[in-house]
Short mmCIF file of C-alpha atoms in Angstrom, two decimals:
data_model
loop_
_atom_site.label_atom_id
_atom_site.label_comp_id
_atom_site.label_asym_id
_atom_site.label_seq_id
_atom_site.Cartn_x
_atom_site.Cartn_y
_atom_site.Cartn_z
CA MET A 211 -3.22 70.10 18.04
CA ARG A 212 -6.33 71.28 18.53
CA ARG A 213 -5.83 71.21 22.28
CA SER A 214 -2.74 72.34 22.65
CA LEU A 215 -3.40 76.22 21.13
CA GLN A 216 -6.42 75.94 23.38
CA ARG A 217 -4.32 75.30 26.76
CA ASP A 218 -3.45 77.75 28.79
CA GLN A 219 0.71 77.22 28.53
CA THR A 220 3.49 78.99 26.72
CA ILE A 221 4.34 79.10 23.13
CA THR A 222 7.71 77.07 23.87
CA ALA A 223 5.35 74.42 24.87
CA THR A 224 3.02 74.56 22.35
CA HIS A 225 5.44 75.04 19.78
CA ASP A 226 6.93 71.96 21.77
CA ASN A 227 4.02 70.18 22.36
CA ALA A 228 2.96 70.96 17.87
CA ALA A 229 7.52 69.76 17.03
CA ALA A 230 7.27 66.20 18.51
CA TRP A 231 3.72 65.13 16.54
CA ALA A 232 6.54 65.59 13.75
CA GLY A 233 6.66 62.10 13.97
CA ILE A 234 8.96 59.45 16.40
CA GLY A 235 12.39 60.94 14.79
CA ALA A 236 10.83 64.10 16.15
CA ALA A 237 9.11 63.36 19.20
CA ALA A 238 12.46 61.96 20.40
CA PHE A 239 14.71 65.23 19.00
CA MET A 240 11.91 67.15 21.37
CA ALA A 241 11.90 65.07 24.40
CA TRP A 242 15.87 65.51 23.96
CA CYS A 243 15.67 69.43 23.47
CA GLN A 244 13.51 69.01 27.14
CA LYS A 245 16.88 69.58 28.94
CA ALA A 246 17.86 72.55 27.37
CA VAL A 247 14.16 74.30 28.68
CA PRO A 248 12.21 72.30 30.03
CA ALA A 249 8.72 74.17 28.61
CA SER A 250 6.67 70.76 28.66
CA ILE A 251 7.86 67.95 28.98
CA LEU A 252 5.01 65.46 30.12
CA GLY A 253 3.01 67.36 27.11
CA VAL A 254 6.62 66.29 25.13
CA LEU A 255 7.90 62.57 27.00
CA SER A 256 3.39 61.47 26.10
CA THR A 257 3.70 62.30 22.43
CA PHE A 258 6.44 60.06 22.28
CA LEU A 259 5.55 57.11 23.84
CA TYR A 260 2.76 57.21 22.43
CA LEU A 261 4.14 57.73 18.55
CA SER A 262 6.70 54.90 19.49
CA GLY A 263 3.90 52.27 20.75
CA VAL A 264 1.85 53.30 17.26
CA LEU A 265 5.66 52.89 15.91
CA VAL A 266 4.91 49.03 18.36
CA LEU A 267 2.14 48.10 16.87
CA HIS A 268 3.56 48.14 12.96
CA ILE A 269 5.96 46.58 13.99
CA THR A 270 3.73 42.92 15.35
CA THR A 271 0.86 44.29 13.55
CA PRO A 272 1.79 41.32 9.98
CA ALA A 273 3.61 39.58 12.69
CA LEU A 274 0.26 39.03 14.18
CA PHE A 275 -0.01 35.97 11.38
CA SER A 276 1.89 33.80 9.59
CA LEU A 277 1.91 31.20 7.02
CA GLU A 278 3.27 28.15 7.90
CA THR A 279 3.20 24.76 5.73
CA VAL A 280 2.54 21.48 6.91
CA ASN A 281 2.27 18.21 6.23
CA ALA A 282 -1.60 17.09 6.43
CA SER A 283 -2.76 13.22 4.90
CA ARG A 284 -6.18 11.86 3.83
CA PRO A 285 -7.59 9.53 2.24
CA LEU A 286 -7.58 7.33 -1.17
CA VAL A 287 -9.49 4.84 -2.66
CA VAL A 288 -6.97 2.78 -4.91
CA PRO A 289 -8.37 0.39 -7.38
CA THR A 290 -6.67 -3.07 -6.68
CA GLN A 291 -6.93 -6.26 -9.11
CA GLY A 292 -7.65 -8.94 -7.02
CA LEU A 293 -8.13 -13.07 -8.33
CA PRO A 294 -8.02 -14.40 -10.60
CA SER A 295 -12.12 -15.24 -12.71
CA TYR A 296 -13.11 -16.59 -15.92
CA ASN A 297 -15.92 -14.69 -18.18
CA TRP A 298 -18.38 -18.35 -18.10
CA SER A 299 -19.66 -18.02 -21.14
CA LYS A 300 -21.65 -21.41 -21.45
CA ILE A 301 -23.32 -22.73 -18.48
CA GLU A 302 -25.96 -24.58 -20.25
CA ASN A 303 -29.10 -25.84 -17.67
CA GLY A 304 -26.35 -25.25 -14.71
CA LEU A 305 -23.83 -26.79 -16.00
CA LEU A 306 -20.25 -25.78 -17.18
CA SER A 307 -19.27 -26.81 -20.44
CA ASP A 308 -16.64 -24.81 -21.98
CA PHE A 309 -13.29 -26.38 -20.45
CA GLN A 310 -12.57 -26.48 -24.10
CA THR A 311 -11.49 -22.59 -24.20
CA LEU A 312 -9.15 -22.61 -21.18
CA GLU A 313 -7.87 -25.91 -22.29
CA ALA A 314 -6.84 -24.44 -25.59
CA PHE A 315 -5.87 -21.14 -23.50
CA LEU A 316 -4.11 -22.02 -20.73
CA PRO A 317 -1.17 -23.93 -21.18
CA GLN A 318 0.37 -21.86 -23.03
CA PRO A 319 1.09 -18.63 -19.40
CA LEU A 320 1.03 -22.01 -17.39
CA SER A 321 4.20 -23.64 -19.26
CA LEU A 322 5.58 -19.85 -18.24
CA LEU A 323 5.49 -21.47 -14.01
CA SER A 324 9.57 -22.46 -13.59
CA SER A 325 9.80 -17.96 -14.99
CA VAL A 326 7.81 -17.61 -12.14
CA PHE A 327 9.95 -19.12 -8.92
CA GLU A 328 12.80 -18.08 -10.52
CA ARG A 329 11.76 -14.15 -10.24
CA TYR A 330 12.69 -13.92 -14.34
CA ILE A 331 9.56 -12.48 -14.32
CA PRO A 332 8.04 -9.91 -11.29
CA THR A 333 5.09 -11.25 -9.09
CA VAL A 334 3.65 -8.31 -6.77
CA GLY A 335 0.75 -10.12 -5.82
CA LEU A 336 1.98 -13.58 -4.87
CA GLN A 337 3.31 -14.42 -1.02
CA ASN A 338 3.46 -17.99 -1.12
CA GLY A 339 0.02 -20.33 -0.76
CA THR A 340 -1.63 -16.82 -1.42
CA LEU A 341 -2.92 -14.25 -3.64
CA TYR A 342 -3.41 -10.85 -1.78
CA GLU A 343 -4.56 -7.89 -3.72
CA ILE A 344 -2.54 -5.52 -6.10
CA LEU A 345 -2.30 -1.89 -5.91
CA ALA A 346 -3.43 0.51 -9.30
CA PRO A 347 0.51 2.72 -8.84
CA ASN A 348 -0.64 5.80 -6.59
CA LYS A 349 1.16 8.41 -4.64
CA GLY A 350 0.37 6.73 -1.26
CA ALA A 351 2.51 6.21 1.82
CA GLY A 352 2.68 3.85 4.47
CA ASN A 353 1.12 1.14 4.91
CA VAL A 354 -2.58 0.27 2.94
CA THR A 355 -4.68 -3.32 3.77
CA VAL A 356 -5.67 -5.39 1.03
CA ASN A 357 -7.79 -8.71 0.83
CA ALA A 358 -5.97 -11.60 1.30
CA THR A 359 -6.28 -16.03 -0.56
CA THR A 360 -4.74 -18.46 0.46
CA PHE A 361 -4.52 -21.51 -0.72
CA ASP A 362 -4.00 -23.99 1.35
CA ILE A 363 -3.67 -27.83 0.03
CA THR A 364 -4.86 -30.54 2.56
CA CYS A 365 -4.55 -33.98 1.36
CA GLY A 366 -4.74 -38.35 2.75
CA TYR A 367 -4.87 -41.64 2.38
CA LEU A 368 -6.35 -43.30 -0.64
CA GLU A 369 -8.07 -46.34 0.96
CA ASP A 370 -8.35 -49.55 -0.86
CA VAL A 371 -6.30 -49.28 -3.24
CA ASN A 372 -5.49 -52.47 -5.31
CA PHE A 373 -2.18 -52.81 -7.84
CA SER A 374 -2.52 -55.04 -10.40
CA ARG A 375 0.60 -55.72 -13.56
CA VAL A 376 0.73 -54.40 -17.04
CA GLU A 377 0.47 -56.74 -19.49
CA ASN A 378 2.21 -56.91 -22.96
CA THR A 379 4.97 -54.22 -21.79
CA THR A 380 8.63 -54.62 -21.04
CA ASN A 381 7.97 -50.85 -18.22
CA GLU A 382 7.55 -52.56 -15.40
CA ALA A 383 3.59 -50.43 -15.32
CA TRP A 384 1.65 -50.93 -13.41
CA ASN A 385 -2.48 -50.05 -13.06
CA LEU A 386 -3.75 -48.70 -10.03
CA THR A 387 -7.56 -48.81 -9.34
CA ALA A 388 -9.95 -48.06 -6.29
CA PRO A 389 -12.94 -46.57 -6.25
CA ALA A 390 -11.66 -42.54 -6.79
CA PHE A 391 -11.19 -44.33 -9.88
CA ALA A 392 -14.24 -46.11 -10.61
CA PRO A 393 -15.24 -47.07 -13.92
CA TYR A 394 -11.29 -46.38 -15.08
CA TYR A 395 -7.61 -47.04 -13.81
CA ALA A 396 -4.44 -45.97 -13.11
CA ILE A 397 -1.48 -46.62 -14.81
CA ILE A 398 1.07 -46.36 -12.63
CA TYR A 399 4.87 -45.81 -14.64
CA PRO A 400 7.98 -46.56 -13.63
CA THR A 401 9.73 -43.95 -11.48
CA GLN A 402 13.06 -43.57 -9.87
CA PRO A 403 13.19 -43.44 -6.40
CA GLY A 404 11.95 -40.42 -4.19
CA LEU A 405 10.00 -38.60 -6.90
CA ILE A 406 6.36 -37.21 -6.15
CA VAL A 407 4.27 -37.84 -9.26
CA PRO A 408 0.81 -37.36 -10.32
CA ILE A 409 -1.50 -40.03 -11.51
CA ASN A 410 -2.31 -39.72 -14.29
CA ARG A 411 -5.41 -38.87 -14.65
CA THR A 412 -7.79 -35.78 -14.04
CA TYR A 413 -10.00 -34.24 -11.87
CA ILE A 414 -12.14 -31.26 -12.07
CA ASP A 415 -11.12 -30.19 -7.96
CA ALA A 416 -8.62 -32.62 -6.95
CA VAL A 417 -5.32 -33.76 -7.28
CA LEU A 418 -3.85 -37.28 -6.71
CA PHE A 419 -0.18 -37.92 -6.16
CA TYR A 420 1.07 -41.78 -5.42
CA SER A 421 4.93 -40.82 -4.04
CA THR A 422 7.66 -42.80 -3.67
CA ILE A 423 9.71 -41.63 -0.48
CA PRO A 424 8.42 -42.29 2.42
CA ILE A 425 5.93 -38.90 3.52
CA LEU A 426 5.74 -39.12 7.14
CA ASP A 427 2.82 -36.44 9.49
CA SER A 428 3.64 -35.00 12.58
CA SER A 429 3.36 -37.92 14.22
CA GLY A 430 6.37 -39.45 12.27
CA ILE A 431 3.13 -41.91 10.83
CA PRO A 432 3.90 -42.63 7.26
CA GLY A 433 0.97 -42.76 4.97
CA GLU A 434 -0.60 -45.84 3.65
CA GLY A 435 2.26 -47.32 2.15
CA HIS A 436 1.49 -50.15 -1.03
CA VAL A 437 4.09 -52.84 -1.45
CA LEU A 438 4.81 -54.04 -5.15
CA ALA A 439 6.86 -57.06 -5.99
CA PRO A 440 8.36 -56.67 -8.32
CA PRO A 441 9.71 -53.18 -7.46
CA LEU A 442 9.38 -49.85 -9.90
CA TYR A 443 12.43 -49.56 -12.39
CA ASN A 444 13.93 -52.01 -9.94
CA ALA A 445 14.63 -49.86 -7.28
CA THR A 446 10.81 -48.94 -5.35
CA SER A 447 9.11 -51.19 -3.65
CA ALA A 448 7.22 -49.22 -1.56
CA ILE A 449 4.87 -46.68 -2.83
CA GLU A 450 1.98 -44.00 -0.97
CA ILE A 451 -1.33 -43.67 -3.46
CA PHE A 452 -2.72 -40.23 -1.21
CA GLY A 453 -5.19 -37.36 -2.54
CA CYS A 454 -4.57 -33.22 -2.08
CA THR A 455 -8.28 -30.85 -2.08
CA GLN A 456 -8.12 -26.93 -1.82
CA THR A 457 -9.97 -24.98 1.13
CA LEU A 458 -9.68 -21.44 0.21
CA VAL A 459 -8.20 -19.28 3.46
CA ASN A 460 -9.93 -15.24 2.88
CA GLN A 461 -7.48 -13.33 4.97
CA THR A 462 -6.23 -9.47 5.08
CA ALA A 463 -2.22 -8.37 4.51
CA THR A 464 -0.01 -5.29 4.49
CA VAL A 465 1.10 -3.78 1.90
CA ASP A 466 4.00 -0.79 0.87
CA SER A 467 1.50 1.45 -1.32
CA GLN A 468 4.74 1.77 -2.70
CA SER A 469 6.64 -0.87 -4.04
CA ARG A 470 3.19 -2.58 -3.28
CA THR A 471 5.02 -5.02 -2.07
CA ILE A 472 3.70 -7.17 0.84
CA GLN A 473 4.62 -6.73 4.18
CA THR A 474 3.05 -9.29 6.12
CA LEU A 475 1.70 -12.69 6.32
CA GLY A 476 0.27 -14.94 8.22
CA PRO A 477 2.93 -18.67 8.93
CA GLN A 478 2.33 -21.10 6.77
CA LYS A 479 1.28 -25.02 8.32
CA THR A 480 3.50 -26.45 11.04
CA TYR A 481 2.14 -29.51 11.67
CA SER A 482 0.06 -31.57 9.95
CA THR A 483 -1.89 -35.62 10.20
CA TRP A 484 -2.34 -38.37 8.09
CA ALA A 485 -5.71 -39.43 7.50
CA PRO A 486 -8.67 -41.29 5.41
CA TYR A 487 -8.81 -39.10 1.70
CA THR A 488 -12.67 -37.40 1.73
CA GLY A 489 -12.88 -34.70 -1.09
CA PRO A 490 -14.06 -34.57 -3.37
CA LEU A 491 -13.70 -36.36 -7.37
CA ASN A 492 -15.06 -34.79 -10.60
CA ALA A 493 -13.15 -36.67 -13.19
CA LEU A 494 -12.82 -35.64 -16.46
CA GLY A 495 -14.45 -38.06 -18.87
CA GLY A 496 -16.54 -41.02 -17.84
CA GLY A 497 -20.11 -38.55 -17.90
CA ASN A 498 -18.72 -35.95 -15.09
CA SER A 499 -17.08 -33.36 -17.85
CA ASN A 500 -19.68 -30.84 -16.45
CA PHE A 501 -19.73 -29.45 -13.10
CA THR A 502 -21.91 -27.32 -11.92
CA PHE A 503 -21.49 -23.92 -11.92
CA ASP A 504 -22.24 -21.81 -8.38
CA PRO A 505 -22.62 -18.38 -9.13
CA THR A 506 -21.36 -17.56 -5.55
CA ARG A 507 -18.06 -18.74 -5.71
CA ASN A 508 -14.76 -18.35 -7.94
CA MET A 509 -15.80 -21.44 -10.52
CA PHE A 510 -12.64 -20.47 -11.66
CA LEU A 511 -10.76 -21.10 -8.86
CA ASP A 512 -12.55 -24.69 -7.53
CA LEU A 513 -11.75 -25.81 -10.81
CA TRP A 514 -7.77 -26.30 -9.93
CA GLY A 515 -6.99 -29.17 -11.10
CA LEU A 516 -8.59 -28.93 -14.13
CA TRP A 517 -6.07 -26.53 -15.28
CA TYR A 518 -2.72 -28.46 -12.98
CA ASN A 519 -3.37 -31.44 -15.92
CA LEU A 520 -3.35 -28.82 -17.99
CA ILE A 521 1.11 -27.32 -17.30
CA PRO A 522 3.57 -28.76 -20.14
CA PRO A 523 5.44 -31.08 -19.05
CA SER A 524 9.14 -30.70 -18.11
CA ASP A 525 12.78 -32.57 -19.75
CA PHE A 526 13.11 -34.53 -16.69
CA PRO A 527 11.84 -38.26 -17.23
CA LEU A 528 10.13 -40.17 -14.39
CA VAL A 529 13.20 -42.12 -15.05
CA PRO A 530 16.39 -42.20 -17.06
CA GLN A 531 15.83 -42.33 -21.47
CA ALA A 532 11.20 -42.62 -20.88
CA GLU A 533 8.56 -41.01 -22.47
CA GLN A 534 6.52 -39.99 -19.25
CA LYS A 535 8.43 -36.50 -18.12
CA LEU A 536 7.38 -34.76 -15.10
CA SER A 537 5.41 -31.31 -15.88
CA VAL A 538 6.60 -28.22 -15.52
CA ALA A 539 4.51 -27.62 -11.65
CA ASP A 540 5.55 -31.88 -10.70
CA LEU A 541 9.12 -30.51 -11.15
CA GLN A 542 9.02 -27.43 -9.44
CA LEU A 543 7.54 -29.49 -6.36
CA ASN A 544 10.10 -31.61 -5.93
CA GLN A 545 12.57 -29.05 -6.65
CA MET A 546 11.12 -27.25 -3.27
CA LEU A 547 11.25 -30.49 -1.22
CA ASN A 548 14.37 -31.10 -2.71
CA LEU A 549 13.51 -34.61 -4.69
CA VAL A 550 15.68 -34.27 -7.90
CA SER A 551 19.33 -32.48 -6.18
CA SER A 552 22.07 -34.47 -7.28
CA THR A 553 23.55 -34.44 -3.30
CA ASP A 554 21.49 -34.59 -0.12
CA ARG A 555 18.66 -35.21 -0.80
CA PRO A 556 15.91 -36.23 1.78
CA GLN A 557 14.87 -39.89 3.04
CA ASN A 558 11.31 -38.58 3.38
CA VAL A 559 8.69 -35.59 3.84
CA THR A 560 6.75 -33.87 5.60
CA LEU A 561 3.39 -33.59 5.34
CA HIS A 562 3.03 -30.48 5.88
CA ALA A 563 5.97 -29.29 3.88
CA LEU A 564 4.61 -31.54 1.66
CA GLU A 565 1.34 -28.80 1.47
CA ASN A 566 2.55 -26.27 2.29
CA ALA A 567 4.44 -26.99 -1.00
CA LEU A 568 1.43 -27.32 -3.34
CA SER A 569 -0.16 -23.87 -1.46
CA THR A 570 2.13 -22.11 -3.38
CA LEU A 571 1.94 -23.19 -6.08
CA VAL A 572 -1.40 -24.46 -6.63
CA ALA A 573 -0.80 -20.56 -5.71
CA ALA A 574 1.09 -19.14 -8.35
CA MET A 575 -0.33 -21.24 -11.24
CA PHE A 576 -3.22 -19.17 -10.40
CA TRP A 577 -1.39 -15.62 -10.53
CA THR A 578 1.03 -17.13 -13.60
CA SER A 579 -2.77 -17.80 -15.22
CA ALA A 580 -3.70 -14.54 -15.23
CA ASN A 581 -0.62 -12.57 -15.19
CA ALA A 582 1.30 -13.14 -16.98
CA PRO A 583 2.60 -12.00 -19.70
CA PRO A 584 1.74 -13.13 -23.78
CA SER A 585 3.80 -15.59 -25.29
CA HIS A 586 4.61 -15.34 -29.74
CA GLY A 587 2.21 -18.31 -31.12
CA PHE A 588 -0.14 -20.62 -29.40
CA ILE A 589 0.88 -23.49 -28.02
CA ILE A 590 -2.29 -26.10 -28.37
CA GLY A 591 -4.02 -27.50 -26.07
CA LEU A 592 -5.08 -32.13 -25.84
CA GLN A 593 -7.99 -31.26 -26.40
CA ILE A 594 -7.62 -29.93 -29.62
CA ASP A 595 -8.45 -31.64 -33.08
CA GLY A 596 -5.79 -33.47 -31.72
CA HIS A 597 -2.56 -31.46 -30.77
CA SER A 598 0.12 -32.48 -28.08
CA VAL A 599 0.31 -29.73 -24.65
CA THR A 600 4.05 -28.88 -26.15
CA THR A 601 3.13 -28.17 -29.98
CA ILE A 602 3.79 -24.26 -29.91
CA SER A 603 1.69 -23.47 -33.48
CA ASP A 604 1.37 -19.98 -35.27
CA THR A 605 -0.83 -21.35 -37.11
CA LEU A 606 -4.04 -21.62 -34.89
CA PRO A 607 -5.51 -26.17 -35.41
CA SER A 608 -8.55 -26.42 -38.11
CA GLN A 609 -11.30 -26.79 -35.45
CA ILE A 610 -10.89 -23.04 -34.89
CA SER A 611 -8.93 -21.24 -37.73
CA GLY A 612 -12.90 -21.97 -38.89
CA ASN A 613 -14.95 -18.79 -36.33
CA ALA A 614 -15.43 -15.71 -36.90
CA ASN A 615 -14.84 -15.50 -33.38
CA LEU A 616 -11.24 -16.25 -31.97
CA SER A 617 -11.28 -13.87 -28.81
CA LEU A 618 -13.77 -17.40 -26.96
CA TYR A 619 -11.29 -19.53 -27.77
CA PHE A 620 -9.05 -17.74 -26.05
CA GLN A 621 -10.20 -15.10 -23.38
CA ARG A 622 -7.76 -15.67 -21.09
CA PRO A 623 -8.99 -15.00 -17.05
CA PHE A 624 -9.07 -11.61 -15.77
CA LEU A 625 -8.63 -10.40 -12.26
CA LEU A 626 -11.71 -9.48 -10.27
CA PRO A 627 -11.65 -5.25 -9.13
CA GLY A 628 -11.18 -3.82 -6.44
CA ASN A 629 -10.28 -1.43 -4.14
CA ALA A 630 -8.35 -0.09 -1.21
CA THR A 631 -6.93 3.64 0.94
CA VAL A 632 -3.72 4.52 1.34
CA THR A 633 -2.78 7.35 3.04
CA VAL A 634 -1.09 10.46 0.95
CA ASN A 635 0.69 12.86 2.31
CA PHE A 636 1.32 16.99 0.61
CA ALA A 637 2.08 19.72 1.77
CA GLU A 638 -0.61 22.56 2.78
CA PRO A 639 -0.77 26.34 3.84
CA ARG A 640 -1.79 27.22 7.41
CA LEU A 641 -2.86 30.06 9.17
CA ASP A 642 -0.73 30.72 12.11
CA LEU A 643 -1.14 33.74 14.73
CA SER A 644 2.35 34.65 17.51
CA ILE A 645 0.85 34.50 19.94
CA ILE A 646 4.30 36.77 21.13
CA ALA A 647 3.19 39.82 19.47
CA LEU A 648 -0.61 38.89 20.24
CA THR A 649 -0.10 39.36 23.89
CA ALA A 650 2.61 42.23 22.63
CA GLY A 651 0.51 44.53 20.46
CA PHE A 652 -2.20 44.28 23.13
CA THR A 653 -0.93 45.99 26.07
CA VAL A 654 0.80 48.34 23.93
CA SER A 655 -2.93 49.12 22.52
CA ILE A 656 -3.85 49.54 26.10
CA ALA A 657 -0.97 51.65 27.24
CA LEU A 658 -1.79 54.01 23.20
CA LEU A 659 -5.45 54.32 24.86
CA ILE A 660 -4.31 55.46 28.20
CA LEU A 661 -1.52 57.62 26.45
CA SER A 662 -4.13 59.74 24.65
CA LEU A 663 -7.30 60.85 27.39
CA PRO A 664 -5.61 63.67 28.29
CA SER A 665 -5.52 64.61 24.93
CA SER A 666 -8.72 62.88 24.14
CA LEU A 667 -9.77 65.35 26.80
CA PRO A 668 -12.08 68.55 26.66
CA VAL A 669 -9.94 71.69 27.23
CA CYS A 670 -11.49 73.68 30.59
CA TYR A 671 -11.67 76.89 29.72
CA ARG A 672 -11.14 78.90 32.40
CA ARG A 673 -13.76 81.31 33.91
CA PRO A 674 -14.08 85.22 33.44
CA GLY A 675 -12.46 87.06 35.42
CA VAL A 676 -10.01 84.73 37.09
CA GLU A 677 -6.35 85.18 36.51
CA PRO A 678 -4.12 82.67 35.41
CA SER A 679 -1.10 82.09 37.09
CA ILE A 680 2.48 82.38 35.23
CA GLU A 681 3.87 79.42 36.17
CA GLY A 682 7.43 80.40 33.84
CA THR A 683 9.05 83.04 31.58
CA GLY A 684 7.39 83.13 27.82
CA ILE A 685 9.12 85.51 25.21
CA LEU A 686 5.94 87.86 25.58
CA HIS A 687 6.79 87.91 29.67
CA SER A 688 10.88 89.21 27.95
CA ILE A 689 9.33 91.32 25.99
CA TRP A 690 7.63 93.58 28.82
CA LEU A 691 10.33 92.94 31.06
CA TYR A 692 12.67 94.42 28.10
CA ARG A 693 10.19 97.50 27.06
CA ASN A 694 10.06 98.88 30.99
CA HIS A 695 12.74 97.33 32.93
CA ARG A 696 15.74 98.97 30.51
CA GLU A 697 17.99 97.99 33.86
CA LEU A 698 17.78 94.14 32.84
CA GLU A 699 20.24 94.56 29.66
CA GLY A 700 22.61 94.66 32.19
CA LEU A 701 21.96 92.45 34.78
CA LEU A 702 21.42 89.45 31.66
CA GLU A 703 24.82 89.82 30.31
CA GLN A 704 26.61 88.61 34.23
CA VAL A 705 24.40 86.09 33.70
CA ASP A 706 26.83 82.71 32.94
CA ASP A 707 24.19 80.12 32.27
CA PRO A 708 20.72 81.38 30.97
CA THR A 709 18.67 78.52 32.00
CA ARG A 710 19.37 78.44 35.66
#
């Protein structure tokens, strides 16, 4: 404004320039008025363009930055529960001697083994013959990798086995002697054809079986058979004796972080061949009831043969009306091999199918021992006060009732803790820079700089003695003409278009 007043120009031009700076609307109006009286076309137009540029900056500046919601993720460490273990309280001279505690407790959860296979109990953490770490409830998304352990079972036939009839009995039982049983023997009771039954000897780290159905390996070769005369139950004249050992195979499994169920796992066995049994045979009793403690191993898993023999019996007899019955685990094993079906019973069993079934059974046994919910009452163990493992009571035996620390007798196995990393998805704001608004604002800013240069430059005052040239007629010129030339009034009345 000051520069406009200091310039040598008409009052109309000064008025138009000053009025144009009132705002973008006034500048547009004054630019339109220049059609009638073009007093300051460049001045008004530059003002209009300048204010228009400022208007554009007002619009584009807020649009330079914006907040948008994006999906992000971060790793989250989640606790897990893994393999079952036990807090051994009686380790004397490197030997375990508190089997009695677990023998009193384990029959109770192991009686629920059939419910596990029938899916009455959710079995998160168990898949076939593998136990995998159970994720704690979390907000993760997608899959996560956890540790897993497969119970690999390998079976081999027993060598140097001898049979003899049990005298003074009418049930056709047989005594079984072998180096594995020395100095004792095992008893083979009458058994119907087509069953696989454990031998009635308890081993800590192995399980021995006899089979009244041929078991073929992947080459079609059966195990070492033994002929009985007279036959068992007047029907079974040949049986196979074999032992099975366990090997823990560490691997990883892919688990869904929300359902916590396994997604991928390695395949089971598809090939096995018969070989002589060379595994361990640490019998319970006979001076071998103690087991050397190894702090580097999970001893609870190593004693699988002992826990297998603690599984309560089912209602399925070896022969009709017999007192000897399959355990819940034995019945499940025969069902998995389709040996107790009333129809379509196979003529033989493959060795790898047997080993896979035992692997699944042992994994389910360990899962049940630590994950199955407690049931009402106590299932009293065989070694506690002479009770049968099938006895269920609300009161404890006298041997336990007098002890103040009941938790030692019924301390259940626990699950080893661990950790896994899951991915958590969440929404977060992000500052976004608009390239279009940035380009437009930069261009307009350059234009404003150019338009502001004429108004920013200093006014060039005329030199003394130099009269300004008259480029147009202003209000003062009109007053001077009317005062000195009265005749112009009549002439002006004849003008049709005063703008020209």
